[in-house]
Coordinates of C-alpha atoms in Angstrom, one line a residue:
M12 CA -0.3 -21.8 -18.7
T13 CA -0.4 -23.9 -16.1
E14 CA -2.5 -23.1 -13.0
L15 CA -0.2 -21.3 -10.6
K16 CA -0.2 -21.8 -6.9
K17 CA 0.9 -19.7 -3.9
S18 CA 4.1 -21.9 -3.4
D19 CA 5.4 -20.6 -6.7
F20 CA 6.3 -17.2 -5.3
Y21 CA 8.0 -18.2 -2.0
F22 CA 11.2 -17.3 -1.1
D23 CA 13.2 -17.3 1.9
L24 CA 14.0 -14.0 3.8
P25 CA 16.1 -13.7 6.7
E26 CA 14.4 -12.2 9.4
E27 CA 17.1 -8.8 9.7
L28 CA 16.8 -8.2 6.3
I29 CA 13.2 -7.1 7.3
A30 CA 13.7 -3.0 7.9
Q31 CA 12.3 -1.8 11.4
D32 CA 12.9 2.2 11.1
P33 CA 12.9 4.6 7.9
L34 CA 16.3 5.9 7.2
E35 CA 17.2 9.3 8.4
D36 CA 17.0 10.4 4.5
R37 CA 13.6 9.3 2.6
S38 CA 15.6 9.5 -0.9
G39 CA 18.9 8.0 0.4
S40 CA 17.0 4.0 0.1
R41 CA 19.0 1.8 -2.6
L42 CA 17.4 1.1 -5.7
L43 CA 17.5 -1.9 -7.5
V44 CA 16.7 -1.7 -11.1
L45 CA 15.0 -4.5 -12.7
D46 CA 14.8 -4.9 -16.7
K47 CA 11.5 -6.5 -17.2
K48 CA 12.4 -7.9 -20.7
T49 CA 16.2 -9.5 -20.1
G50 CA 16.0 -9.8 -16.2
E51 CA 19.2 -7.7 -15.8
T52 CA 19.3 -6.0 -12.6
K53 CA 21.5 -3.0 -11.6
H54 CA 22.2 -1.0 -8.3
H55 CA 21.3 2.6 -7.4
T56 CA 20.5 4.9 -4.9
F57 CA 16.8 6.0 -5.1
K58 CA 18.1 10.0 -5.7
E59 CA 19.0 8.4 -9.0
I60 CA 15.4 7.3 -9.8
I61 CA 15.0 11.0 -12.1
D62 CA 17.8 9.1 -14.6
F63 CA 15.1 6.5 -15.7
L64 CA 12.5 9.3 -16.1
D65 CA 12.2 11.0 -19.5
P66 CA 10.7 14.2 -20.2
G67 CA 7.1 13.7 -21.6
D68 CA 6.9 10.4 -19.0
C69 CA 4.3 10.2 -16.4
L70 CA 4.6 9.6 -13.0
V71 CA 1.3 8.2 -11.0
L72 CA 1.1 9.0 -7.2
N73 CA -1.4 7.6 -4.6
N74 CA -2.2 10.9 -2.3
T75 CA -4.1 8.8 0.3
K76 CA -3.3 10.0 3.6
V77 CA -2.9 7.3 6.6
I78 CA -5.0 8.0 9.9
P79 CA -3.9 7.1 13.3
A80 CA -6.2 4.0 13.2
R81 CA -5.0 2.1 16.2
L82 CA -7.1 2.5 19.1
L83 CA -6.3 1.1 22.6
G84 CA -9.0 0.7 25.1
C85 CA -11.1 -1.1 27.5
K86 CA -14.6 -2.8 27.6
K87 CA -16.9 -0.3 29.8
D88 CA -18.2 -2.9 31.8
T89 CA -15.3 -5.1 32.8
G90 CA -12.3 -2.9 31.8
A91 CA -10.9 -5.5 30.1
A92 CA -8.5 -4.5 27.1
V93 CA -9.1 -4.3 23.7
E94 CA -7.8 -3.1 20.5
V95 CA -9.3 -1.5 17.5
L96 CA -8.3 -1.2 14.0
L97 CA -10.3 1.5 12.0
L98 CA -10.6 -0.2 8.6
K99 CA -13.4 1.4 6.5
R100 CA -16.0 4.7 7.1
Q101 CA -19.4 3.0 6.7
D102 CA -21.2 6.6 7.4
K103 CA -20.3 9.3 9.4
D104 CA -19.9 7.9 12.8
I105 CA -19.9 4.2 12.0
W106 CA -16.5 2.3 11.1
E107 CA -15.8 -1.1 9.9
T108 CA -12.8 -2.5 12.4
L109 CA -10.6 -5.1 13.2
V110 CA -11.6 -5.8 17.0
K111 CA -8.7 -8.1 19.4
P112 CA -9.5 -10.0 21.2
G113 CA -13.5 -10.3 18.8
K114 CA -14.8 -12.7 21.3
K115 CA -15.1 -9.6 23.7
A116 CA -16.9 -7.5 20.9
K117 CA -20.3 -8.9 20.6
P118 CA -23.2 -6.4 19.3
G119 CA -24.4 -4.1 22.3
T120 CA -20.4 -4.2 23.7
K121 CA -19.6 -0.5 24.8
L122 CA -16.0 0.6 24.6
L123 CA -13.7 3.8 26.1
F124 CA -10.9 5.1 24.5
G125 CA -8.7 7.8 26.2
G126 CA -10.6 7.5 29.6
G127 CA -13.9 8.3 27.8
L128 CA -12.8 10.8 25.1
L129 CA -14.2 8.6 22.8
E130 CA -17.0 5.7 23.4
G131 CA -17.7 2.9 20.6
E132 CA -20.5 0.4 20.7
V133 CA -20.4 -2.8 18.8
V134 CA -23.8 -2.7 16.6
E135 CA -22.7 -5.4 13.7
T136 CA -20.7 -8.5 13.1
V137 CA -19.9 -8.3 9.4
E138 CA -17.8 -10.4 6.7
E139 CA -14.7 -12.0 8.0
G140 CA -15.2 -11.2 12.0
N141 CA -15.0 -7.7 11.2
R142 CA -17.2 -5.2 13.5
L143 CA -19.3 -2.2 12.7
I144 CA -18.6 0.4 15.6
R145 CA -20.5 3.3 16.3
F146 CA -18.4 6.1 18.1
S147 CA -19.7 9.4 20.1
Y148 CA -17.5 12.1 21.4
D149 CA -17.3 15.6 21.6
G150 CA -15.9 17.6 19.0
I151 CA -14.5 16.7 16.0
F152 CA -13.8 13.1 15.1
E153 CA -10.0 13.7 13.0
E154 CA -9.1 15.7 15.9
V155 CA -10.2 13.3 18.6
L156 CA -8.5 10.5 16.5
D157 CA -5.5 12.2 15.9
R158 CA -5.0 12.6 19.9
L159 CA -5.9 9.0 20.9
G160 CA -5.0 7.0 17.6
E161 CA -1.8 5.0 16.6
M162 CA -0.5 4.6 13.5
P163 CA -1.2 1.4 12.5
L164 CA 2.3 -0.2 11.7
P165 CA 2.3 -3.5 9.6
P166 CA 2.8 -6.7 11.8
Y167 CA 6.3 -7.4 11.1
I168 CA 7.3 -3.9 12.5
T169 CA 8.1 -4.5 16.2
H170 CA 9.6 -0.8 16.9
K171 CA 7.8 2.2 17.8
L172 CA 7.5 4.9 15.4
R173 CA 9.0 8.1 16.5
D174 CA 7.3 10.3 13.9
K175 CA 4.2 9.7 12.6
S176 CA 4.9 11.9 9.8
R177 CA 7.4 9.0 8.7
Y178 CA 4.5 6.5 7.6
Q179 CA 3.1 9.1 5.4
T180 CA 4.3 10.3 2.1
V181 CA 5.1 14.1 1.7
Y182 CA 2.3 14.0 -1.0
A183 CA 0.0 12.6 1.3
K184 CA -3.6 14.4 1.0
Q185 CA -6.7 12.2 1.1
E186 CA -7.3 10.7 4.4
G187 CA -8.8 7.0 4.9
S188 CA -5.9 4.7 4.6
A189 CA -5.4 1.8 7.4
A190 CA -1.5 1.6 5.8
A191 CA 0.9 3.9 3.8
P192 CA 1.3 3.2 -0.1
T193 CA 5.2 2.8 1.1
A194 CA 6.6 3.2 -2.4
G195 CA 6.1 6.4 -2.2
L196 CA 7.7 7.1 1.1
H197 CA 11.3 7.4 -0.7
F198 CA 10.5 10.9 -2.4
T199 CA 11.2 14.3 -0.8
E200 CA 9.6 17.3 -2.1
E201 CA 12.9 18.2 -3.7
L202 CA 13.1 15.1 -5.4
L203 CA 9.5 15.6 -7.0
S204 CA 10.4 19.2 -8.1
G205 CA 13.6 18.0 -10.0
I206 CA 11.4 15.2 -11.5
E207 CA 8.8 18.1 -12.5
E208 CA 11.5 20.3 -13.9
K209 CA 13.1 17.8 -16.0
G210 CA 9.6 17.5 -18.3
V211 CA 7.8 14.4 -16.4
K212 CA 4.5 14.9 -15.5
T213 CA 2.6 13.8 -12.3
A214 CA -0.6 12.5 -12.0
Y215 CA -2.2 12.0 -8.3
V216 CA -4.8 9.3 -8.3
T217 CA -6.2 7.9 -4.5
L218 CA -6.7 4.3 -3.4
H219 CA -7.3 3.8 0.2
V220 CA -5.1 1.1 1.4
G221 CA -7.0 -1.5 3.6
L222 CA -5.8 -3.9 5.8
G223 CA -6.1 -7.0 3.3
T224 CA -2.9 -5.6 1.9
F225 CA -1.5 -7.6 4.8
R226 CA -3.7 -10.6 4.6
P227 CA -1.9 -13.7 3.5
V228 CA -2.9 -15.9 0.5
K229 CA -4.4 -18.9 2.2
A230 CA -5.6 -21.1 -1.1
E231 CA -2.8 -22.8 -2.4
H232 CA -4.4 -22.2 -6.2
I233 CA -4.1 -18.5 -6.1
L234 CA -7.3 -18.4 -8.3
E235 CA -9.0 -19.5 -5.4
H236 CA -7.6 -15.9 -3.6
H237 CA -10.3 -13.8 -2.8
M238 CA -9.1 -9.7 -2.8
H239 CA -10.1 -7.3 -0.9
S240 CA -12.3 -4.4 -2.1
E241 CA -10.6 -1.1 -1.7
Y242 CA -11.8 2.8 -2.3
Y243 CA -10.6 4.7 -5.3
E244 CA -10.9 7.9 -7.1
V245 CA -9.3 9.3 -10.1
S246 CA -9.3 12.7 -11.1
G247 CA -10.5 14.2 -14.6
Q248 CA -7.4 16.3 -14.4
A249 CA -5.4 12.7 -13.5
A250 CA -7.2 10.6 -16.0
E251 CA -6.4 13.4 -19.1
T252 CA -2.8 13.5 -18.0
I253 CA -2.2 9.8 -18.0
N254 CA -4.0 9.5 -21.5
D255 CA -2.3 12.3 -22.9
T256 CA 1.0 10.6 -22.2
K257 CA 0.1 7.5 -23.7
K258 CA -1.2 9.2 -26.7
R259 CA 2.2 11.0 -27.2
G260 CA 4.2 7.8 -26.9
G261 CA 5.6 8.7 -22.9
K262 CA 5.8 6.0 -20.4
V263 CA 3.3 5.6 -17.2
I264 CA 5.2 4.8 -14.2
C265 CA 3.2 4.2 -11.3
V266 CA 4.7 4.5 -7.7
G267 CA 3.5 1.6 -6.0
T268 CA 1.1 -1.5 -6.1
T269 CA -1.8 0.9 -4.9
S270 CA -1.2 3.4 -8.0
C271 CA -1.1 0.6 -10.5
R272 CA -4.1 -1.2 -9.2
T273 CA -6.2 2.3 -9.4
V274 CA -5.0 3.2 -13.1
E275 CA -5.7 -0.4 -14.0
S276 CA -9.1 -0.8 -12.8
A277 CA -10.0 2.8 -14.1
A278 CA -9.2 1.9 -17.7
D279 CA -11.2 0.3 -20.2
E280 CA -10.3 -2.2 -22.4
N281 CA -8.3 0.0 -24.7
G282 CA -6.4 1.5 -22.1
V283 CA -8.1 4.6 -21.7
V284 CA -8.6 5.8 -18.0
K285 CA -11.7 6.9 -17.2
A286 CA -12.1 9.7 -14.4
G287 CA -14.4 8.2 -11.2
C288 CA -14.6 6.7 -8.3
G289 CA -15.4 3.3 -7.1
N290 CA -14.6 0.1 -5.3
T291 CA -11.8 -2.2 -6.9
E292 CA -11.1 -5.9 -6.1
I293 CA -8.6 -6.2 -9.2
F294 CA -6.0 -9.2 -8.4
I295 CA -3.2 -8.9 -11.0
Y296 CA -0.9 -12.1 -11.4
P297 CA 1.1 -13.4 -14.1
G298 CA -0.9 -13.8 -17.5
Y299 CA -2.6 -10.4 -16.5
R300 CA -1.9 -8.0 -19.8
F301 CA -1.4 -4.2 -18.9
R302 CA -3.8 -1.7 -20.0
V303 CA -2.3 1.5 -18.8
L304 CA 1.4 0.9 -17.0
D305 CA 4.3 0.4 -18.3
A306 CA 6.6 0.6 -15.5
L307 CA 6.8 0.2 -11.4
I308 CA 8.3 1.7 -8.5
T309 CA 7.6 -0.6 -5.5
N310 CA 9.4 -1.8 -2.4
F311 CA 10.6 -5.5 -1.9
H312 CA 7.3 -7.4 -0.9
L313 CA 6.4 -10.4 1.5
P314 CA 7.0 -14.1 0.2
E315 CA 3.6 -15.6 -1.3
S316 CA 1.9 -12.3 -1.4
T317 CA -0.6 -10.7 -3.6
L318 CA 2.2 -7.9 -4.2
V319 CA 5.1 -10.3 -5.4
M320 CA 2.3 -11.9 -7.7
L321 CA 1.4 -8.0 -9.5
V322 CA 4.9 -7.8 -9.7
S323 CA 5.5 -10.8 -11.2
A324 CA 2.5 -10.3 -13.8
L325 CA 4.8 -7.2 -15.0
A326 CA 8.5 -8.9 -15.0
G327 CA 7.8 -12.5 -15.1
R328 CA 8.1 -14.8 -11.9
E329 CA 11.7 -16.3 -12.5
N330 CA 13.2 -12.6 -13.1
V331 CA 11.4 -11.1 -9.9
L332 CA 12.5 -14.3 -7.9
K333 CA 15.8 -13.8 -8.9
A334 CA 16.1 -10.3 -8.4
Y335 CA 14.8 -11.1 -4.9
D336 CA 17.3 -13.5 -4.7
T337 CA 20.3 -10.6 -5.3
A338 CA 18.6 -8.2 -3.2
I339 CA 18.9 -10.8 -0.3
K340 CA 22.5 -11.5 -1.1
E341 CA 23.1 -7.7 -1.5
R342 CA 21.5 -7.0 1.6
Y343 CA 18.8 -4.9 0.5
R344 CA 16.3 -3.8 3.1
F345 CA 12.7 -5.4 3.1
F346 CA 9.1 -4.6 3.1
S347 CA 7.7 -0.9 4.3
F348 CA 10.7 1.2 5.6
G349 CA 12.9 -0.9 3.1
D350 CA 14.8 0.2 0.0
A351 CA 12.8 0.3 -3.6
M352 CA 12.9 -1.5 -6.9
L353 CA 12.1 0.0 -10.3
V354 CA 11.0 -2.6 -12.9
K355 CA 11.3 -1.1 -16.5

């Protein structure tokens, strides 16, 4: 196989197709169905996803919850504005963060948020220029954060989000993400109930989405790209449900690239999913042999992103780029608040 280049995954996307706001009805999005073997595409609405699931199949969902991780504050000594994005909790009150502007955040720098309701001190600079910050506050950190923090929307969304819950799946439970697993945003409680009534099993796993999701691939040869590390958990019950589905000949359908990366990270070489937790840096690109996943529900991703590479590993690069071309011609909405795609 010839070595893949970043430019092999480029497509031209008109800016007006980047969805800036979520639809009123979560499940009212459009759904492009792509047959991974033939490359054939069909157009549906997301509510019809239930027609593509059979009794005995298993839907794998990522129940991570986005925290309001964007903090706007200032330097204690000068009052100069700073923006802090919480990436990963290292200890009770110490977080790995992204600080803008970084040059104002040397170790020892003290920061104020909410007029002093929350204070931070930069303790160390770590890899990729991220900062470790120790926070001090009265009360419970999560409550202070809920009051002062904003949802960390992706950089391509310029509109302000009116309702925080719309950047959260209806089944979000485990706090810790800096970004939403956006394929799951299309599901409503009614739709999930209908899917379960049909005899489709659900397995909830957790992968806390890091900011690396939005980091562009810089290396032209994709094998030189270093994937960011993300924390995941698979419960004994989820592992059992997934393994049982495979044993009985049902399909495992992952909702989003995060659920896909979780089950593929937790599986052994025979495709048996092991319960447990850890950090994964799995990078899935064409040539990868899927151990667990049979089908994928996903959104439309950025050109040259690791997410487009993952979808191409499942359906073939040419099929995916052709499907994206169709979606652009048909004026589908792209990225986090956009429409969905089923690769079956």
